[in-house]
mmCIF file with all atom_site columns, C-alpha atoms in Angstrom:
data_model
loop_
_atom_site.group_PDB
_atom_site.id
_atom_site.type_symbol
_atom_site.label_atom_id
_atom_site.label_alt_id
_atom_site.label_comp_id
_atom_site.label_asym_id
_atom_site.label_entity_id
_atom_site.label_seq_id
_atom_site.pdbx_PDB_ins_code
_atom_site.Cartn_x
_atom_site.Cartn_y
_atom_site.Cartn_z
_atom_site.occupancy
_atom_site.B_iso_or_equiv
_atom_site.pdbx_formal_charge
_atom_site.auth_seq_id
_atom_site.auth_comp_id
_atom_site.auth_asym_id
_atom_site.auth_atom_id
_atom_site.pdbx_PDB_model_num
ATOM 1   C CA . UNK T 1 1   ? 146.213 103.054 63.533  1.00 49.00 ? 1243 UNK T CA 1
ATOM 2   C CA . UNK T 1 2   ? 142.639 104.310 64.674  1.00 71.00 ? 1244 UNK T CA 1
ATOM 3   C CA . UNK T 1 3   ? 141.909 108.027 65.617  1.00 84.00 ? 1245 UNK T CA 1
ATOM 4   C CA . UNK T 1 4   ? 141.117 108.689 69.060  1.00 84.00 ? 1246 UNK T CA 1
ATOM 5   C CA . UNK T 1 5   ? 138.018 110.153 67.729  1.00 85.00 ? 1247 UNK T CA 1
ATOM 6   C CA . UNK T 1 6   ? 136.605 107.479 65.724  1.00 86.00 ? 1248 UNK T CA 1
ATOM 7   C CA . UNK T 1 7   ? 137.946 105.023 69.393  1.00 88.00 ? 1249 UNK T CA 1
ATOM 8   C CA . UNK T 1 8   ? 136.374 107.563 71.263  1.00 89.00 ? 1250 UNK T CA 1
ATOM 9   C CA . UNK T 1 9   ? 133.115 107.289 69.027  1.00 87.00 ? 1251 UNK T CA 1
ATOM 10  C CA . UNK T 1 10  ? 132.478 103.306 68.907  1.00 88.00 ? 1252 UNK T CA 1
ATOM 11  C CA . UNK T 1 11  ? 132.977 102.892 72.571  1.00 90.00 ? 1253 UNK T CA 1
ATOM 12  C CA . UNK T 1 12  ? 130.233 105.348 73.685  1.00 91.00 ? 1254 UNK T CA 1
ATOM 13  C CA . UNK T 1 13  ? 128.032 103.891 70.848  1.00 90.00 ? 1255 UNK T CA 1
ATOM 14  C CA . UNK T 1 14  ? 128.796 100.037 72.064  1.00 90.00 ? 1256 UNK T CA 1
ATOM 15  C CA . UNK T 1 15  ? 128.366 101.483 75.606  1.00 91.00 ? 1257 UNK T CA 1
ATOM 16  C CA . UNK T 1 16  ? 124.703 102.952 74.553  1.00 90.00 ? 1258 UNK T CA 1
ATOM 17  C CA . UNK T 1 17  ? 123.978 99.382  72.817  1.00 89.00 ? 1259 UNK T CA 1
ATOM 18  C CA . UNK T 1 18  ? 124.899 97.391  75.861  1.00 89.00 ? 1260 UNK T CA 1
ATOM 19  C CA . UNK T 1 19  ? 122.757 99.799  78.187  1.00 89.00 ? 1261 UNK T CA 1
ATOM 20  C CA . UNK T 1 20  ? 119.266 100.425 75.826  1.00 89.00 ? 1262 UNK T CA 1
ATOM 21  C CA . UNK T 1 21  ? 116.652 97.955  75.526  1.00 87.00 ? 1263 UNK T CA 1
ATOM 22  C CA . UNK T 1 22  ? 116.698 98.362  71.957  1.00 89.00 ? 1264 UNK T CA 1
ATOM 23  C CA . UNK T 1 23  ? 117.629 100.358 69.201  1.00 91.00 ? 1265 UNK T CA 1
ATOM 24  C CA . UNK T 1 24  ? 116.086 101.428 65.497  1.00 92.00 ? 1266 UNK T CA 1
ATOM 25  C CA . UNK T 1 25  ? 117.838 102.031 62.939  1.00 92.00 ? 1267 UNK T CA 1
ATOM 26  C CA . UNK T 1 26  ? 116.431 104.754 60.465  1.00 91.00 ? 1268 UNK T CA 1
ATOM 27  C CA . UNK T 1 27  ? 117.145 107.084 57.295  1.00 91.00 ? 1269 UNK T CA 1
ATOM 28  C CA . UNK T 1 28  ? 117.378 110.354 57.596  1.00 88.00 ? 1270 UNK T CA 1
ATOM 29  C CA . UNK T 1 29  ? 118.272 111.948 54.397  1.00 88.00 ? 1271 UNK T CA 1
ATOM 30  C CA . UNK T 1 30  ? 116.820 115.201 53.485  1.00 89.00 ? 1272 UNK T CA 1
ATOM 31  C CA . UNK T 1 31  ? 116.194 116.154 57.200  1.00 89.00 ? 1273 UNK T CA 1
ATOM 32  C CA . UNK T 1 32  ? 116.999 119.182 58.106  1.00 90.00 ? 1274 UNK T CA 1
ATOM 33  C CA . UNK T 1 33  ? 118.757 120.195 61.304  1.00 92.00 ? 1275 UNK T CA 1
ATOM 34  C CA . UNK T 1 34  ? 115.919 121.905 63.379  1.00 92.00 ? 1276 UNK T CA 1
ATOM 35  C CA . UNK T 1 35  ? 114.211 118.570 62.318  1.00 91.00 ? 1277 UNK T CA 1
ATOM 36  C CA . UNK T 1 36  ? 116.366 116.514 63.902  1.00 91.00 ? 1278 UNK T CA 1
ATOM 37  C CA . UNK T 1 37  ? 116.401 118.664 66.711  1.00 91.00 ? 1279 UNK T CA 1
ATOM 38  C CA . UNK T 1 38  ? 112.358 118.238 66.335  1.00 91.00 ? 1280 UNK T CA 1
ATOM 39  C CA . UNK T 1 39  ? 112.762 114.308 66.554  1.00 90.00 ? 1281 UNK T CA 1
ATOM 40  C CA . UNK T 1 40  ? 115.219 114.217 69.300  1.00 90.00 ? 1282 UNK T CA 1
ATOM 41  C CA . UNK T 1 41  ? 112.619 116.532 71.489  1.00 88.00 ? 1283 UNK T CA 1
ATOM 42  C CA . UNK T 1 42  ? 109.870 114.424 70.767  1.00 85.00 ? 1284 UNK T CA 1
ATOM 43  C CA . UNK T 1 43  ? 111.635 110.695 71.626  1.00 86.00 ? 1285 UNK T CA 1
ATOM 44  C CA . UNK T 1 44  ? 112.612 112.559 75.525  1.00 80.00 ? 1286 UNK T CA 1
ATOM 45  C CA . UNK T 1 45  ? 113.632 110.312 78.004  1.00 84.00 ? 1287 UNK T CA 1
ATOM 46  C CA . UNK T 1 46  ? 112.617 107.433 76.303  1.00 79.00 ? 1288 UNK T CA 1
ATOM 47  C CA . UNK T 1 47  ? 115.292 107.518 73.641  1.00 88.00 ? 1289 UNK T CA 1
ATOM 48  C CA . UNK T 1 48  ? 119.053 109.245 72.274  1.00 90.00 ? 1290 UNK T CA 1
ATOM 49  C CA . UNK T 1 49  ? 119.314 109.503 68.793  1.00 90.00 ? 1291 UNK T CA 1
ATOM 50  C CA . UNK T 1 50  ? 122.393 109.644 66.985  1.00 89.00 ? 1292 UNK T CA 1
ATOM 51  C CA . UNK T 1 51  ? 123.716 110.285 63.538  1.00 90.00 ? 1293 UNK T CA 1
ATOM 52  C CA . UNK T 1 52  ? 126.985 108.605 62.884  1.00 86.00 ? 1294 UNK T CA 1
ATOM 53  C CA . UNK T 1 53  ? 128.860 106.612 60.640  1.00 89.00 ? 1295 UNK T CA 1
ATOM 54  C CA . UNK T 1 54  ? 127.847 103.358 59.452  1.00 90.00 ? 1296 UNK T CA 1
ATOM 55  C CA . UNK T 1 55  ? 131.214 101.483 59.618  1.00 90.00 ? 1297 UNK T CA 1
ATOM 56  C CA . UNK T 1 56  ? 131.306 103.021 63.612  1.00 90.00 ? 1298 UNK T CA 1
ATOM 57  C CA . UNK T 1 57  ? 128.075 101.948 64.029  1.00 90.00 ? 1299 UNK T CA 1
ATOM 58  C CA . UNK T 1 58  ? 128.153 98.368  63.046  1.00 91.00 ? 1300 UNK T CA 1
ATOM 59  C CA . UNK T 1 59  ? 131.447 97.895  64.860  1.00 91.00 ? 1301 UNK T CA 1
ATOM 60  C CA . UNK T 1 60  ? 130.233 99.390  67.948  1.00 90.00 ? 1302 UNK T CA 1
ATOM 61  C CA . UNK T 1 61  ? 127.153 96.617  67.657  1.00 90.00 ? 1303 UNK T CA 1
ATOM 62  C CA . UNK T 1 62  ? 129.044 93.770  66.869  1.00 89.00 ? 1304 UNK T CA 1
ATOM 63  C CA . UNK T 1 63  ? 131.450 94.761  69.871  1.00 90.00 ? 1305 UNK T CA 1
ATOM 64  C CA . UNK T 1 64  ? 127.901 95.114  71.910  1.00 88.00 ? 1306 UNK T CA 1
ATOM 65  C CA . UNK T 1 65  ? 127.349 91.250  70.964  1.00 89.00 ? 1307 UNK T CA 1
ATOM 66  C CA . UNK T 1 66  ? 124.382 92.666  68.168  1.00 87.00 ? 1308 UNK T CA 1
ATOM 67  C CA . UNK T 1 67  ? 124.973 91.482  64.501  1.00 85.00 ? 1309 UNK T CA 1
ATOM 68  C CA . UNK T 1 68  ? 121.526 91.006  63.611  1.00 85.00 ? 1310 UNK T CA 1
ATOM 69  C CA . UNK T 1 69  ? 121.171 94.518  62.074  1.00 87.00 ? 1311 UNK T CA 1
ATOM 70  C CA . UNK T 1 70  ? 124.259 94.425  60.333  1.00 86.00 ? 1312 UNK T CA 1
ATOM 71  C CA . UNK T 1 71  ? 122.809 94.805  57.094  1.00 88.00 ? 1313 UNK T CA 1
ATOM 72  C CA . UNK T 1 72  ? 120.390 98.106  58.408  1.00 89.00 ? 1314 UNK T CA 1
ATOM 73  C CA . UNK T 1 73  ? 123.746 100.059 58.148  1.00 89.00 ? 1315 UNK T CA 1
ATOM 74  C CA . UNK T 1 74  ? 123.898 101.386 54.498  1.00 88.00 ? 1316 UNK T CA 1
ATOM 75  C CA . UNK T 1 75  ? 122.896 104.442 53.016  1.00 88.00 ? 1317 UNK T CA 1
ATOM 76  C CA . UNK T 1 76  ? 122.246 107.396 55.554  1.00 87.00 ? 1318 UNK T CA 1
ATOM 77  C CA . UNK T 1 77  ? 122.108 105.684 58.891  1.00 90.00 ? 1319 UNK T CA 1
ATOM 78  C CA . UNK T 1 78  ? 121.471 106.781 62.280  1.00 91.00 ? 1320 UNK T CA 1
ATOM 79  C CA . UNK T 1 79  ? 120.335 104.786 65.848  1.00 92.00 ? 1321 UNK T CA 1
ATOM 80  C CA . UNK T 1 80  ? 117.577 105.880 68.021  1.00 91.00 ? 1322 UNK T CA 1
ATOM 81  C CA . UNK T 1 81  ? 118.909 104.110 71.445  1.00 92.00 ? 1323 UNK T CA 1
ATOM 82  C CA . UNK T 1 82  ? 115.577 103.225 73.477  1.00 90.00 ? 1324 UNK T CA 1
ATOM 83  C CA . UNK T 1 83  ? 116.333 102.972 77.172  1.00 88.00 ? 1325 UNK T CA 1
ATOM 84  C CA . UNK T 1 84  ? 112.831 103.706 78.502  1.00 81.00 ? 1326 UNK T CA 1
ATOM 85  C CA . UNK T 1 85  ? 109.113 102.417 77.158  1.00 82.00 ? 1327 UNK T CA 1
ATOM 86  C CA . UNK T 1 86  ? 110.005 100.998 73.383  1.00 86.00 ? 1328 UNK T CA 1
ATOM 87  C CA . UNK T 1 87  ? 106.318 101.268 72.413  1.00 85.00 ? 1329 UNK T CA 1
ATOM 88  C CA . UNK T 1 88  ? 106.490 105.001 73.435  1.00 86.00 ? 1330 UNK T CA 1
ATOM 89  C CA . UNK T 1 89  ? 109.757 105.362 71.467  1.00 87.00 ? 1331 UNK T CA 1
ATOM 90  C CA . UNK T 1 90  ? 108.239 103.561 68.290  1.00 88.00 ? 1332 UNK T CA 1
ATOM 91  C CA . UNK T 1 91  ? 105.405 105.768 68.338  1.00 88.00 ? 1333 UNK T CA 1
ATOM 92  C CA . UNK T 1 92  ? 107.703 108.930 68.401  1.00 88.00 ? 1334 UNK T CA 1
ATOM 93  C CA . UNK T 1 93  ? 109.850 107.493 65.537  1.00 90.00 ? 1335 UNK T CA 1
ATOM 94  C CA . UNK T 1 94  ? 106.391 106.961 63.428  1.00 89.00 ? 1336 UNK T CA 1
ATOM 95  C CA . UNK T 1 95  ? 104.199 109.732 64.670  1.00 89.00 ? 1337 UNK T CA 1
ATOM 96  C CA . UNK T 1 96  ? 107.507 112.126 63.321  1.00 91.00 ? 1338 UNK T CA 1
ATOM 97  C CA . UNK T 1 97  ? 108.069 109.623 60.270  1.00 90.00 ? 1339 UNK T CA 1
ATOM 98  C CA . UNK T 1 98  ? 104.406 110.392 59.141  1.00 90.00 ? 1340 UNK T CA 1
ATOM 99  C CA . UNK T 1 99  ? 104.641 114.221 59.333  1.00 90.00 ? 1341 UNK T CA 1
ATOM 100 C CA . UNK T 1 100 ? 108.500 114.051 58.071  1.00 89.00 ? 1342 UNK T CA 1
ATOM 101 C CA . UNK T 1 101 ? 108.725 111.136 55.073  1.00 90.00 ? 1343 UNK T CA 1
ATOM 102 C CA . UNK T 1 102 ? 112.259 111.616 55.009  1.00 90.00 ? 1344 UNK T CA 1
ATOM 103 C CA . UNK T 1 103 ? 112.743 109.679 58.055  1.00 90.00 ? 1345 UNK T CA 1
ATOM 104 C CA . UNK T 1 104 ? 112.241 106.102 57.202  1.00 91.00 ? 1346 UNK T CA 1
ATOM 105 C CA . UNK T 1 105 ? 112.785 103.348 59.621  1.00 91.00 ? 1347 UNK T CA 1
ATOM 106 C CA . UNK T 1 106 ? 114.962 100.689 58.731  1.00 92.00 ? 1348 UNK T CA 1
ATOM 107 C CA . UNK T 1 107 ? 115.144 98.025  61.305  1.00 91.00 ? 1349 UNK T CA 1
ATOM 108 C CA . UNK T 1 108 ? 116.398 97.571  64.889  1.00 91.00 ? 1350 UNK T CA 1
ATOM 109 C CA . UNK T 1 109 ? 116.537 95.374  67.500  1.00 91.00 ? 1351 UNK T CA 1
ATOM 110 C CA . UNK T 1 110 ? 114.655 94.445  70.811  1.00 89.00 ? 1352 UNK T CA 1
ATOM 111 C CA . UNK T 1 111 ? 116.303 93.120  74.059  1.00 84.00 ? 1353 UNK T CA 1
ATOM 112 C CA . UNK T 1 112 ? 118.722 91.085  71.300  1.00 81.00 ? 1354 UNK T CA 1
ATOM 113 C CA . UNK T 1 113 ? 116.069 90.142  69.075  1.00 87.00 ? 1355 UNK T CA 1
ATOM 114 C CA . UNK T 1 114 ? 116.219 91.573  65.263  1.00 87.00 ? 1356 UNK T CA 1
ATOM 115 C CA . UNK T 1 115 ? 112.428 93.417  64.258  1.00 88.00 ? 1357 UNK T CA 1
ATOM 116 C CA . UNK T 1 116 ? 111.866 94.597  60.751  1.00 89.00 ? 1358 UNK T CA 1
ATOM 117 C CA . UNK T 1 117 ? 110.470 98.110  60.040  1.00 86.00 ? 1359 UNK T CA 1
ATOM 118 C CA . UNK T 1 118 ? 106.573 96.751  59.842  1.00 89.00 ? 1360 UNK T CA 1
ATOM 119 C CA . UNK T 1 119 ? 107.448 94.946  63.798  1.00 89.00 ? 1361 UNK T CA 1
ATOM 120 C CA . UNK T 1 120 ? 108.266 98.452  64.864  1.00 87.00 ? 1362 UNK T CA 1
ATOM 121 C CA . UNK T 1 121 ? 105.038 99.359  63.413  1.00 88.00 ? 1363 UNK T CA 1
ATOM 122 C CA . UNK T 1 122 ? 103.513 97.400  65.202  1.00 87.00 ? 1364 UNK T CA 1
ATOM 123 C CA . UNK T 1 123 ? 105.136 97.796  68.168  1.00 84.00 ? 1365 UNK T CA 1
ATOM 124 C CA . UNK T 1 124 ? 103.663 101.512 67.825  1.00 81.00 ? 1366 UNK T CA 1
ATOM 125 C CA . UNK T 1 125 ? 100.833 100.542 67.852  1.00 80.00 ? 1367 UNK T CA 1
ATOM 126 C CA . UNK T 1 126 ? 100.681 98.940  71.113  1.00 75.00 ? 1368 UNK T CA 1
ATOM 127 C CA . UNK T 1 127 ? 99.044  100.643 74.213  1.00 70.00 ? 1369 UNK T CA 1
ATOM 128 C CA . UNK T 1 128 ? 102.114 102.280 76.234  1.00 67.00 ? 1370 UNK T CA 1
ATOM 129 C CA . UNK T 1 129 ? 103.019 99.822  78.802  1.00 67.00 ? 1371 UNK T CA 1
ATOM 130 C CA . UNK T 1 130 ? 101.154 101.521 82.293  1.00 71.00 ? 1372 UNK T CA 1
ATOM 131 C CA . UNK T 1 131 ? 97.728  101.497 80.083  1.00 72.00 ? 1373 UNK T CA 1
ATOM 132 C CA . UNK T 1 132 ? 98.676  97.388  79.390  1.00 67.00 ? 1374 UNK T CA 1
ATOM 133 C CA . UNK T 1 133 ? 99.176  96.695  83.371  1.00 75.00 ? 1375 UNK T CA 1
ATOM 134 C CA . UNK T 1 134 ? 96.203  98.714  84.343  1.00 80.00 ? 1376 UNK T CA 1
ATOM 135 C CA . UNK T 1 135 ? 93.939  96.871  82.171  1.00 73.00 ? 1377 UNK T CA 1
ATOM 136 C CA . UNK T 1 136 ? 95.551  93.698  83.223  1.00 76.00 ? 1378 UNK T CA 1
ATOM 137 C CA . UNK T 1 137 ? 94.962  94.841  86.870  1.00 79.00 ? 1379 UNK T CA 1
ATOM 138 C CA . UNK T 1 138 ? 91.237  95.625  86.182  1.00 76.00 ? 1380 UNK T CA 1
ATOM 139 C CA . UNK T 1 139 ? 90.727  92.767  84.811  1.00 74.00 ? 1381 UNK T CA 1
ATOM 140 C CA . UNK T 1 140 ? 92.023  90.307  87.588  1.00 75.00 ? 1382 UNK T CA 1
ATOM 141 C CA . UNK T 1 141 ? 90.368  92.727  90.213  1.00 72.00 ? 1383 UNK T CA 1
ATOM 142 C CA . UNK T 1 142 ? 87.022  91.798  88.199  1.00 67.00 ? 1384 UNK T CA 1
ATOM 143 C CA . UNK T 1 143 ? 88.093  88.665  88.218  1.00 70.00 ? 1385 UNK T CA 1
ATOM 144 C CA . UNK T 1 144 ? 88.900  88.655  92.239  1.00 70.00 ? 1386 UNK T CA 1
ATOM 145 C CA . UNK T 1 145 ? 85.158  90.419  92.570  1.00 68.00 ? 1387 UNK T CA 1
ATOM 146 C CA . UNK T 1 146 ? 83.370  88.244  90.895  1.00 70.00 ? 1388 UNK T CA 1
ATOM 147 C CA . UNK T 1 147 ? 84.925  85.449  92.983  1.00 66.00 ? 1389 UNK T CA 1
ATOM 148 C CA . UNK T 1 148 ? 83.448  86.694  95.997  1.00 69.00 ? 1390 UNK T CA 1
ATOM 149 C CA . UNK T 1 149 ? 80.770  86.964  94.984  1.00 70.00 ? 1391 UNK T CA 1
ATOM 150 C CA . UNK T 1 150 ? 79.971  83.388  94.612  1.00 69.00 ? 1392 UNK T CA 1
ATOM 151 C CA . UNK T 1 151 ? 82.439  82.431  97.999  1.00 69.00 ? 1393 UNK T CA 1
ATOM 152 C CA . UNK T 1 152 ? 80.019  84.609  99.862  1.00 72.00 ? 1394 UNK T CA 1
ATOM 153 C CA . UNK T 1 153 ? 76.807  82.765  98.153  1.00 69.00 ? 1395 UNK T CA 1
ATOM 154 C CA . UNK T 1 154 ? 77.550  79.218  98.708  1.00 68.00 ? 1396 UNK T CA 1
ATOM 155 C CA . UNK T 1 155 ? 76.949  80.270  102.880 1.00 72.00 ? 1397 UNK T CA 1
ATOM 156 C CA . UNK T 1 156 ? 74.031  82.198  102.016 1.00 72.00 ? 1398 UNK T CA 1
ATOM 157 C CA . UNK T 1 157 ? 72.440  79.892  99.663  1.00 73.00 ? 1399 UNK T CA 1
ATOM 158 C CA . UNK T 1 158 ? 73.591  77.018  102.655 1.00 71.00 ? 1400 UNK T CA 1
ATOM 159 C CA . UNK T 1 159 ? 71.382  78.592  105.040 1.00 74.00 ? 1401 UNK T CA 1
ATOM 160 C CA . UNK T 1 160 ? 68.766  79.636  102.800 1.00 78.00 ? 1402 UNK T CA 1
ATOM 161 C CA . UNK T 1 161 ? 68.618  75.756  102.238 1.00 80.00 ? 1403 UNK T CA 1
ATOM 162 C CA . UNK T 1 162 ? 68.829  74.742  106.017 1.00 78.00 ? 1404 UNK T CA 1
ATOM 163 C CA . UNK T 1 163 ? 66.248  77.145  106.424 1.00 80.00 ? 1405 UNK T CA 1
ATOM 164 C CA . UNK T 1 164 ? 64.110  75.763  104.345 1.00 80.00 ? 1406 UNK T CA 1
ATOM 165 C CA . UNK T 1 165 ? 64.652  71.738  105.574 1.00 81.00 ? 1407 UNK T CA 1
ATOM 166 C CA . UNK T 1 166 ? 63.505  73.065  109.116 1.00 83.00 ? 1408 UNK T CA 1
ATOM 167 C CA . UNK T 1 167 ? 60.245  74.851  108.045 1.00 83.00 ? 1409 UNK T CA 1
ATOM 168 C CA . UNK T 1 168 ? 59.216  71.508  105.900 1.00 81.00 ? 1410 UNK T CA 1
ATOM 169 C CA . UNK T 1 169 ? 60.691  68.902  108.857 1.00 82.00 ? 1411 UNK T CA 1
ATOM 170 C CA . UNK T 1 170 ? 58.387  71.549  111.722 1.00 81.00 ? 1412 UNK T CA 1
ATOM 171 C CA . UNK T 1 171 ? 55.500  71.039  109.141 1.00 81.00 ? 1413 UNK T CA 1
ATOM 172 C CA . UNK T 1 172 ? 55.824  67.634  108.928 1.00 79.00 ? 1414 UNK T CA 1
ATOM 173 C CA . UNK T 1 173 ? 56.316  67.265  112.771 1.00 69.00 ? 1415 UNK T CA 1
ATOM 174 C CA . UNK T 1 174 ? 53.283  69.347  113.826 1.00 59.00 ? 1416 UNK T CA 1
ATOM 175 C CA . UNK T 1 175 ? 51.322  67.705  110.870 1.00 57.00 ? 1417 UNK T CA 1
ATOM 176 C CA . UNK T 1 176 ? 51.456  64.310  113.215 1.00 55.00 ? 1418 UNK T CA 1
#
């Protein structure tokens, strides 16, 4: 028979997997406490991390409908939850990783879709997602300028044109 604890503990973990974006799963031996407190500070809003055991934590996932990180859980294990910006969340999980080697990433998992350690790498690496739509917005309000710009010479260029077909046809007609 279960403890109510260990119930008590895979629901609100399967809960947090059902209602994040993603999760990454990471090592944390040799951390101290203040430096988890460190990492949890520096994730905010965009991210709960949690330290738990493995056995929970891959039955909460597979009850969450995620069993493509089964094999993340061994060794020290614990799950930074993303529910906000995952680039901003990678980038807190490797900017802290650099200055604290005893947190190494494992793995995780994006909107249901299983990313190695090097993805989430990358996925730090990305430009937070307001810097991505504001370049995309400058660039189709180039885009929008430069089109009027040439809607608003074809009539110019059209009477420039006409213009010029009357001076020629009134040089022609008082030429005769």
């Amino acid at each position: 028979m279960a403890r109510p604890d260990k119930v008590d503990a895979v629901e609100e973990m399967r809960d947090k997997f059902r209602d994040s974006n993603g999760a990454v799963v990471t090592a944390y031996t040799g951390l101290t406490v203040a430096q988890l407190q460190q990492l949890r500070r520096s994730l905010g809003e965009n991210a709960h991390y949690r330290v738990a055991k493995n056995t929970l934590t891959k039955i909460a996932a597979n009850e969450a409908g995620i069993t493509a990180i089964d094999d993340l859980f061994t060794g020290s294990s614990a799950v930074a939850f993303v529910t906000g910006d995952p680039v901003e969340a990678a980038k807190g999980l490797r900017d802290f990783a650099k200055d604290n080697p005893n947190l190494v990433i494992k793995g995780g998992v994006l909107d249901g879709k299983a990313l190695s350690a090097d993805e989430i790498k990358k996925l730090a690496d990305l430009e937070s997602r307001e810097v991505l739509l504001s370049k995309l917005a400058g660039a189709m309000k180039g885009k929008q300028s430069q089109a009027a710009s040439v809607f608003q010479a074809l009539p110019s260029k059209l009477v420039r044109t006409v213009d010029a077909l009357r001076a020629k046809q009134d040089e022609q007609g008082g030429a005769e």
